[in-house]
Tab-separated table of C-alpha atoms in Angstrom:
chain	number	residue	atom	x	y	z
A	1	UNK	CA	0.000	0.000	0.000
A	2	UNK	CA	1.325	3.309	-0.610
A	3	UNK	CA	0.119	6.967	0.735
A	4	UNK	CA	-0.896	9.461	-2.053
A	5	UNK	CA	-2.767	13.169	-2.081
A	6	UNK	CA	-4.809	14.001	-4.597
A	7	UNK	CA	-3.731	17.318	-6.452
A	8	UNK	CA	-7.392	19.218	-7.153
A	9	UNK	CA	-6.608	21.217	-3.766
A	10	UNK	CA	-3.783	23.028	-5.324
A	11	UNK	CA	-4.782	24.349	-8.623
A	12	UNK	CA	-2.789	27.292	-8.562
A	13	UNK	CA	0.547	25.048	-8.782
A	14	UNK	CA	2.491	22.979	-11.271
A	15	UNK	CA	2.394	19.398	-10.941
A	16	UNK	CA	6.903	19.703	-10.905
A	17	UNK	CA	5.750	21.653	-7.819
A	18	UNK	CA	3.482	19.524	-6.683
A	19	UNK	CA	5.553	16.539	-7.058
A	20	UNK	CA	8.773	18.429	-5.653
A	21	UNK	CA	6.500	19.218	-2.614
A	22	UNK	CA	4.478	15.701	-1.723
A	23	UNK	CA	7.734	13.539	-1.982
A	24	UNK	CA	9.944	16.083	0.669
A	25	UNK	CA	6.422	15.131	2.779
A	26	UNK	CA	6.215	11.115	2.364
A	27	UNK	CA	3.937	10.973	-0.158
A	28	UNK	CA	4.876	8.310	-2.346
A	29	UNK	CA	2.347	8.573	-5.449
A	30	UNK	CA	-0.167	11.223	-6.655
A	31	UNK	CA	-4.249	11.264	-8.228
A	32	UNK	CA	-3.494	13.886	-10.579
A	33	UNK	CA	-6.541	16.566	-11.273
A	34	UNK	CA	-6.952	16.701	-15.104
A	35	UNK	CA	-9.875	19.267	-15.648
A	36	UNK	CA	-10.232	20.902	-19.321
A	37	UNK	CA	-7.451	23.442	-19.092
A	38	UNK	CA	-10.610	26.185	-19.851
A	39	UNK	CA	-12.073	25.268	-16.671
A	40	UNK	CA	-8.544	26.256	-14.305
A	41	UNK	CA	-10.313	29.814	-14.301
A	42	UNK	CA	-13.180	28.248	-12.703
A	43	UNK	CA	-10.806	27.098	-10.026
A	44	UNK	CA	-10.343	23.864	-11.148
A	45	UNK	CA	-7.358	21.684	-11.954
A	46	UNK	CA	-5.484	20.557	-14.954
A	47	UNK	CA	-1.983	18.970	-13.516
A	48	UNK	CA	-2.078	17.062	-16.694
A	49	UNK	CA	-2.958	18.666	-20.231
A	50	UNK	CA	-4.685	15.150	-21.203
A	51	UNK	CA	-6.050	16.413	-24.476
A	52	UNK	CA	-2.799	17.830	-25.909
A	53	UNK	CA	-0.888	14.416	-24.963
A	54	UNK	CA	2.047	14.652	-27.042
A	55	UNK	CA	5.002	12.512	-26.523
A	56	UNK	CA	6.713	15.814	-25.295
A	57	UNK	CA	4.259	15.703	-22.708
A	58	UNK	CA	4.471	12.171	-21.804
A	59	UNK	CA	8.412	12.362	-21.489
A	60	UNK	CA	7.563	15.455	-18.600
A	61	UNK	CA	5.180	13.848	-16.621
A	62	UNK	CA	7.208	10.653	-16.569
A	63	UNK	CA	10.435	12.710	-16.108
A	64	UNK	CA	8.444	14.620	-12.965
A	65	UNK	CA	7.763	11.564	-11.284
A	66	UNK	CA	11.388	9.259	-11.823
A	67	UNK	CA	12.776	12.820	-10.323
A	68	UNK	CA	10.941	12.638	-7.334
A	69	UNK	CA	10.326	9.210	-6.610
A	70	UNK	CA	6.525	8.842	-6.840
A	71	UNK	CA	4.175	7.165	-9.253
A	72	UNK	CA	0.321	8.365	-10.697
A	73	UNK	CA	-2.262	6.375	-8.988
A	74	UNK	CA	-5.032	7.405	-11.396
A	75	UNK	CA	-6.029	10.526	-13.637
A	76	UNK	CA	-9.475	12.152	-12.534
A	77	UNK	CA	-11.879	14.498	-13.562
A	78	UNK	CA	-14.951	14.331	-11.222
A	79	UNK	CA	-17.646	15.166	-13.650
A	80	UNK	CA	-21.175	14.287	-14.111
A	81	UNK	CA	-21.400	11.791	-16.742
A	82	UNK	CA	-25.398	11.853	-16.613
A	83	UNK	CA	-25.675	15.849	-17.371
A	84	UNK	CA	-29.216	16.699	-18.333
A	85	UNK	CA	-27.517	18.162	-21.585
A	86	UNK	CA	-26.724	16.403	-24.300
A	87	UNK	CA	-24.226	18.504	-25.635
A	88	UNK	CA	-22.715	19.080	-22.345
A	89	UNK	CA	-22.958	15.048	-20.985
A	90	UNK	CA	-20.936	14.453	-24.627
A	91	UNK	CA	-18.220	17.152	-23.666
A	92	UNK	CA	-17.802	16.030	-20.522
A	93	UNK	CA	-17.542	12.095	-22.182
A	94	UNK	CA	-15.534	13.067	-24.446
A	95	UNK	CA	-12.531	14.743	-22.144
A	96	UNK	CA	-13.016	11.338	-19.815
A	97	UNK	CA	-12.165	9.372	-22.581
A	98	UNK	CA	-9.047	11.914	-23.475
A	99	UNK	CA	-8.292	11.004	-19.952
A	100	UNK	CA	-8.094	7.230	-20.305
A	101	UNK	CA	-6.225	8.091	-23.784
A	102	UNK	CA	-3.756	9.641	-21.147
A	103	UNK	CA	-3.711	6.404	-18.469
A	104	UNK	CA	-3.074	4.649	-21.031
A	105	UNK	CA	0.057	6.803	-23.029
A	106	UNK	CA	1.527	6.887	-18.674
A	107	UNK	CA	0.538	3.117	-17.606
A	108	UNK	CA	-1.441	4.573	-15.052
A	109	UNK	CA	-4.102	1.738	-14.003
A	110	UNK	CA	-7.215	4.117	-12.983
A	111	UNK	CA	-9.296	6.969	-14.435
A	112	UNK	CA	-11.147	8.620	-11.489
A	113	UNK	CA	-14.840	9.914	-12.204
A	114	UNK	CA	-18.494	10.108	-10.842
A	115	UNK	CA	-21.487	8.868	-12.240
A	116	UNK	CA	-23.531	11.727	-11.615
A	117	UNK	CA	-27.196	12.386	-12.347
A	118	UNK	CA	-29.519	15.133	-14.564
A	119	UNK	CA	-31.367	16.343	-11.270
A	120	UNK	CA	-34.422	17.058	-13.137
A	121	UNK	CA	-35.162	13.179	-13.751
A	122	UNK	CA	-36.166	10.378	-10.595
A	123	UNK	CA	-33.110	8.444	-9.517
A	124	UNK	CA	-35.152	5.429	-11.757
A	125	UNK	CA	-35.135	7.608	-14.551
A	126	UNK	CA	-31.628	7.990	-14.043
A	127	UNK	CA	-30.323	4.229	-13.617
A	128	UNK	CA	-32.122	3.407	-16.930
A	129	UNK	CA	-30.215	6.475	-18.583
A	130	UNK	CA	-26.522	4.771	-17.068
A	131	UNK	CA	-27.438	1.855	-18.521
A	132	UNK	CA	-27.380	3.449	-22.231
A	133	UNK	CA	-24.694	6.343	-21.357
A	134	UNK	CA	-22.349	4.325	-19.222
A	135	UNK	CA	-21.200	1.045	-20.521
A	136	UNK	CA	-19.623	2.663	-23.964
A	137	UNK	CA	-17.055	4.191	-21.239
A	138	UNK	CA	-16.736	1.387	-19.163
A	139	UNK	CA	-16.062	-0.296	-22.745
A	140	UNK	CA	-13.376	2.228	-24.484
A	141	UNK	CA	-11.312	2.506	-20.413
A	142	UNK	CA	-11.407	-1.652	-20.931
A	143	UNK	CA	-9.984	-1.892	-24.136
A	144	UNK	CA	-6.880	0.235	-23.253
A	145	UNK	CA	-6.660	-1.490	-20.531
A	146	UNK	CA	-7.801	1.210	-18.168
A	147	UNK	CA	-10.831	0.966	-14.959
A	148	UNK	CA	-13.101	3.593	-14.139
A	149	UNK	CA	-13.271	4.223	-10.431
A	150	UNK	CA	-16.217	6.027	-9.238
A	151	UNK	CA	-15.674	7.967	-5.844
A	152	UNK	CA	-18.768	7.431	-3.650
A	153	UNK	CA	-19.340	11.186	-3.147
A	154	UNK	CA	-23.199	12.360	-2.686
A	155	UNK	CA	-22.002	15.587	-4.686
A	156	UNK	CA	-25.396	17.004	-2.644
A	157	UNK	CA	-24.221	20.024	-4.363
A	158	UNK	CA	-25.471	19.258	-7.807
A	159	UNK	CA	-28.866	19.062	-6.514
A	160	UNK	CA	-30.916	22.244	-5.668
A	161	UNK	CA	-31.994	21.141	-2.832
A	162	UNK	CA	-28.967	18.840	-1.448
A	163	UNK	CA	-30.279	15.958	-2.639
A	164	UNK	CA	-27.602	13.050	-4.105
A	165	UNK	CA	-26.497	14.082	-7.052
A	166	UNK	CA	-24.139	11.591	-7.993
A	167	UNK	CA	-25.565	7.932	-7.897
A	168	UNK	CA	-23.031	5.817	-6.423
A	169	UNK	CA	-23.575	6.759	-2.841
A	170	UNK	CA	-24.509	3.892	-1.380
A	171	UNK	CA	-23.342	0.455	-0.940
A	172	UNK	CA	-27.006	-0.647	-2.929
A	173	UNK	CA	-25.753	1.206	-5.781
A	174	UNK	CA	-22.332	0.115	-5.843
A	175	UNK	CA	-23.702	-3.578	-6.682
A	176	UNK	CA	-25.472	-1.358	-9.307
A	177	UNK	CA	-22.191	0.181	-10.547
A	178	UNK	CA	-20.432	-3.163	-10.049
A	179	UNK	CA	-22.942	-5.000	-13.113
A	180	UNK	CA	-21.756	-1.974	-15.223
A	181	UNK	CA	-17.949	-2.811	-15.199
A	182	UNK	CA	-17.338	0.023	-12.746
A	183	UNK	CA	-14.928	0.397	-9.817
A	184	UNK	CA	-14.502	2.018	-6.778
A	185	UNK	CA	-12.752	5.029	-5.422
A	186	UNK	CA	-13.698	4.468	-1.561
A	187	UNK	CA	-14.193	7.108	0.298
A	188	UNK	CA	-15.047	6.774	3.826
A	189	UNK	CA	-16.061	10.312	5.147
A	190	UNK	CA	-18.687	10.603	2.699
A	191	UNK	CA	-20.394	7.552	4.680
A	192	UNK	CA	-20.260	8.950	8.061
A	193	UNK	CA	-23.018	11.517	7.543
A	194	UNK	CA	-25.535	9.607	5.867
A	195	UNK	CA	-25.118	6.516	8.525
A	196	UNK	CA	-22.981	3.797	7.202
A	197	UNK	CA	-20.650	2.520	8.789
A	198	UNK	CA	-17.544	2.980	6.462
A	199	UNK	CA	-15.845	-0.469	7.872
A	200	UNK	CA	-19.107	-2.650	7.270
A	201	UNK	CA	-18.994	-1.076	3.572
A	202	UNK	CA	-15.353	-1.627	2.738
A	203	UNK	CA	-15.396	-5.256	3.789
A	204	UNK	CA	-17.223	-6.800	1.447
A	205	UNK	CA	-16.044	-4.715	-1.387
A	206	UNK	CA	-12.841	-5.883	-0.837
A	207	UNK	CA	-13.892	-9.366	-1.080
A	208	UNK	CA	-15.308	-8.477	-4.270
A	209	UNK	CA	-12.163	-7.032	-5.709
A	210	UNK	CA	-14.321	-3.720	-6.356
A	211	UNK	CA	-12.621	-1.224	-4.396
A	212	UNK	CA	-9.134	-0.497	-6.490
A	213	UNK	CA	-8.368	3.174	-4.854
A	214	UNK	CA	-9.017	5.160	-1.653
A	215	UNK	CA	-9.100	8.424	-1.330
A	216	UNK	CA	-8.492	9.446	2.529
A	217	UNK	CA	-10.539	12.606	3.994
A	218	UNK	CA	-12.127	13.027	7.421
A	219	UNK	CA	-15.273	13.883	8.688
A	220	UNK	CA	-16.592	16.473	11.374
A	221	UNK	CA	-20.206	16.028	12.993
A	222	UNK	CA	-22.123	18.443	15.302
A	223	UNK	CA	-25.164	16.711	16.887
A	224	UNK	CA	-26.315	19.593	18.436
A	225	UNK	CA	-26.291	21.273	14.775
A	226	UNK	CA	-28.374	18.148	13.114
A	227	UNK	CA	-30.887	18.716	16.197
A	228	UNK	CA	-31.869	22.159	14.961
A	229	UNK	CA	-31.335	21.340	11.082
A	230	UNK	CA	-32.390	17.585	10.835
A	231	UNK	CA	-30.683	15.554	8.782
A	232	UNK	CA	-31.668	17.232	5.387
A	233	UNK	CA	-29.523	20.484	6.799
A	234	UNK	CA	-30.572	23.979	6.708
A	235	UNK	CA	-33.470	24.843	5.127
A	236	UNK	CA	-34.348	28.811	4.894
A	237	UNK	CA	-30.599	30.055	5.724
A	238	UNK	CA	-28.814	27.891	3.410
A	239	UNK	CA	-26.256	29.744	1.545
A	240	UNK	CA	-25.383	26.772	-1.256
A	241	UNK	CA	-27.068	23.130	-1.456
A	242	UNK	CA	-23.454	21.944	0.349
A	243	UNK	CA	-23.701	24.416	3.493
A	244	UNK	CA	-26.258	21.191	5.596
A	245	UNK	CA	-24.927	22.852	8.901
A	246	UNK	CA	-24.258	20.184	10.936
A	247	UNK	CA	-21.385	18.389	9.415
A	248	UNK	CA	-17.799	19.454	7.294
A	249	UNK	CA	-14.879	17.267	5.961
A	250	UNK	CA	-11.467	17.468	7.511
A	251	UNK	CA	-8.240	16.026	6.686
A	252	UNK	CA	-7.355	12.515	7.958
A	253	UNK	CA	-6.409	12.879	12.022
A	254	UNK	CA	-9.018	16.111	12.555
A	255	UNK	CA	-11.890	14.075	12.453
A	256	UNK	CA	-13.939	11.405	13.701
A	257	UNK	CA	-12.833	8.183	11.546
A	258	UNK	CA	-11.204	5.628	12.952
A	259	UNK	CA	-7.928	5.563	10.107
A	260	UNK	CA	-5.801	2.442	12.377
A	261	UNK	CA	-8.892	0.492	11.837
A	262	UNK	CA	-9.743	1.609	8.102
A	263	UNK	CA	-5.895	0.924	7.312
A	264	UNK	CA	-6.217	-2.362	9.232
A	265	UNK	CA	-9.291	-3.543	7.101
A	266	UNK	CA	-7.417	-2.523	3.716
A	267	UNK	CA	-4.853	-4.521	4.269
A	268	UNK	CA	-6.624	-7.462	5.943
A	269	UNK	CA	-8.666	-7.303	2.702
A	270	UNK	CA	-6.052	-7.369	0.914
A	271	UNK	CA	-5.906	-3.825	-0.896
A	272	UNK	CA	-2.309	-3.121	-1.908
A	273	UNK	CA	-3.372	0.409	-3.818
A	274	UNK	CA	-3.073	3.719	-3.197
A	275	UNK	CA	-4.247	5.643	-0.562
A	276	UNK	CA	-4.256	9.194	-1.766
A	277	UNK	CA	-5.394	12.632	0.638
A	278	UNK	CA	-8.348	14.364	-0.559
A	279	UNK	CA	-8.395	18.005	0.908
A	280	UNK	CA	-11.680	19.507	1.291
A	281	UNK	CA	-10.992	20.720	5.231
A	282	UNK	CA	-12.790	24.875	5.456
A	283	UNK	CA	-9.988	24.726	8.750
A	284	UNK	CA	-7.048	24.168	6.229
A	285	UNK	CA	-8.045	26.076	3.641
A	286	UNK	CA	-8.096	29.278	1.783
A	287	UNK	CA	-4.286	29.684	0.816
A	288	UNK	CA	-1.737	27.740	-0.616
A	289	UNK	CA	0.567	27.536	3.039
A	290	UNK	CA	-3.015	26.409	5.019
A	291	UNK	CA	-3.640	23.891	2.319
A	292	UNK	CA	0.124	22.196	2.864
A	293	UNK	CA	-0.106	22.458	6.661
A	294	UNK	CA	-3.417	20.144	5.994
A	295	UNK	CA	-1.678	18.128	3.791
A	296	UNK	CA	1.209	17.835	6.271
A	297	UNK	CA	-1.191	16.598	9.247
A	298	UNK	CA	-2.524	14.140	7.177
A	299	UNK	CA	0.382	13.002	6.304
A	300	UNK	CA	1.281	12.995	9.859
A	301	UNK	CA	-2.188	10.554	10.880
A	302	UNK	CA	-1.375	8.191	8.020
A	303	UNK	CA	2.482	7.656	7.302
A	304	UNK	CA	3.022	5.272	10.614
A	305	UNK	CA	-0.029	3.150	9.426
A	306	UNK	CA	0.697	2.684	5.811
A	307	UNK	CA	3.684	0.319	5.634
């Protein structure tokens, strides 16, 4: 098993500076953001310019890594693959598939990705549009010997009113996702909140052979918060379909999760992956030097576990 981060916190930076950065730390492998490079003024990232792939650009991403010691567990863009808009749900398939072009040019094993949903339709209305919209992906990663692993985010945020708006939230859907060829990208704080227990989950994916990455965030709760809001979250002073009120994610060792026992279970199930940071912690946020001191205590919490 090895510990990674996943680069989407840092937009702002290279990935030479990325990579320069996360090995001095202990990091031994990075989930590279690879956004359209339009979308970096949105905020997002694009570590990796995955539809101008050129062998010039192969040679420096290869030559970043052998520099610094690390390898690329996977090459995401977290995008909604069931957008309501044709036009749009096409882009947005089209620069996945640019991504799995890329996998496959570095011999990286994993494309990272969410299902999604068009919020407008009922979730059944949604698992029969998957079943038309989905498998062509599943199909093109499989032939280039690429998987598609599908984090297990809510993404509450692409619903107007905080509803799941990616469908692969729940271990019922991940049998669902697992009949379509799809993988896993387990992560465990998103379970907390809606009342899984992350261990029960993991188990018997890792049986299964489904879970194939692991992206490592944390999870605060406030009861007395979810009292006042319920569990839907704030209802007349909500500010954005994410601000519920009575929860936030931290980075691994600030929250409530249990990490000796969720790195216990990977490797007593047999996981021998990556384990890679995802920062999404308001505390350690908000500048480049807050976002590497989260980083840093991560790194901190998981380093003596992972072996």
């Amino acid at each position: 098993m090895r510990l990674g981060l996943f680069t989407g916190c840092l937009p702002r930076l290279s990935l030479e500076a990325i990579a320069e950065w996360s090995a001095r730390q202990g990091y031994d492998a990075l989930e590279v953001a690879a956004w359209p490079t339009a979308a970096t003024e949105a905020g997002y990232a694009a570590h990796i310019d995955v539809a101008g792939m050129t062998g010039d650009e192969i040679a420096r991403v290869r030559g970043v890594l052998t520099r610094n010691g690390l390898t690329l567990s996977a090459i995401s863009y977290y995008a909604n693959n069931l957008h309501g808009d044709d036009a749009e749900r096409e882009r947005i398939h089209r620069h996945l598939l640019a991504c799995v072009d890329a996998a496959a040019a570095l011999e990286v094993p994993c494309v990272g990705t969410f299902v999604g949903r068009d919020a407008s339709r009922s979730v059944a209305d949604n698992l029969a549009r998957a079943q038309r919209h989905l498998p062509p992906l599943v199909e093109y990663a499989a032939a280039r010997g690429i998987r598609l692993v599908i984090e297990n985010c809510p993404m509450e945020s692409w619903h107007p009113d905080g509803y799941p708006g990616n469908l692969a939230y729940s271990p019922e859907l991940w049998d669902w996702l697992s009949g379509l060829g799809l993988y896993l990208n387990f992560d465990p704080s998103h379970l907390v909140w809606l009342g899984i227990d992350p261990i029960d989950a993991l188990r018997p994916r890792l049986e299964r052979g489904q879970v194939l990455h692991v992206q490592a965030k944390d999870i605060e709760i406030d009861d007395r918060a979810r009292t006042r809001y319920g569990f839907f979250g704030k209802t007349v002073g909500r500010q954005a379909p994410e601000d519920v009120g009575w929860w936030r994610y931290r980075v691994p060792g600030r929250g409530l999760l249990d990490w000796n026992r969720l790195v216990d279970t990977l490797y007593a199930g047999g996981f021998d992956g990556v384990v890679a940071v995802e920062h999404e912690d308001p505390v350690w946020g908000g500048s480049e030097e807050r976002i590497k001191q989260g980083l840093q205590i991560a790194a901190g919490t998981l380093r003596p576990l992972i072996l």
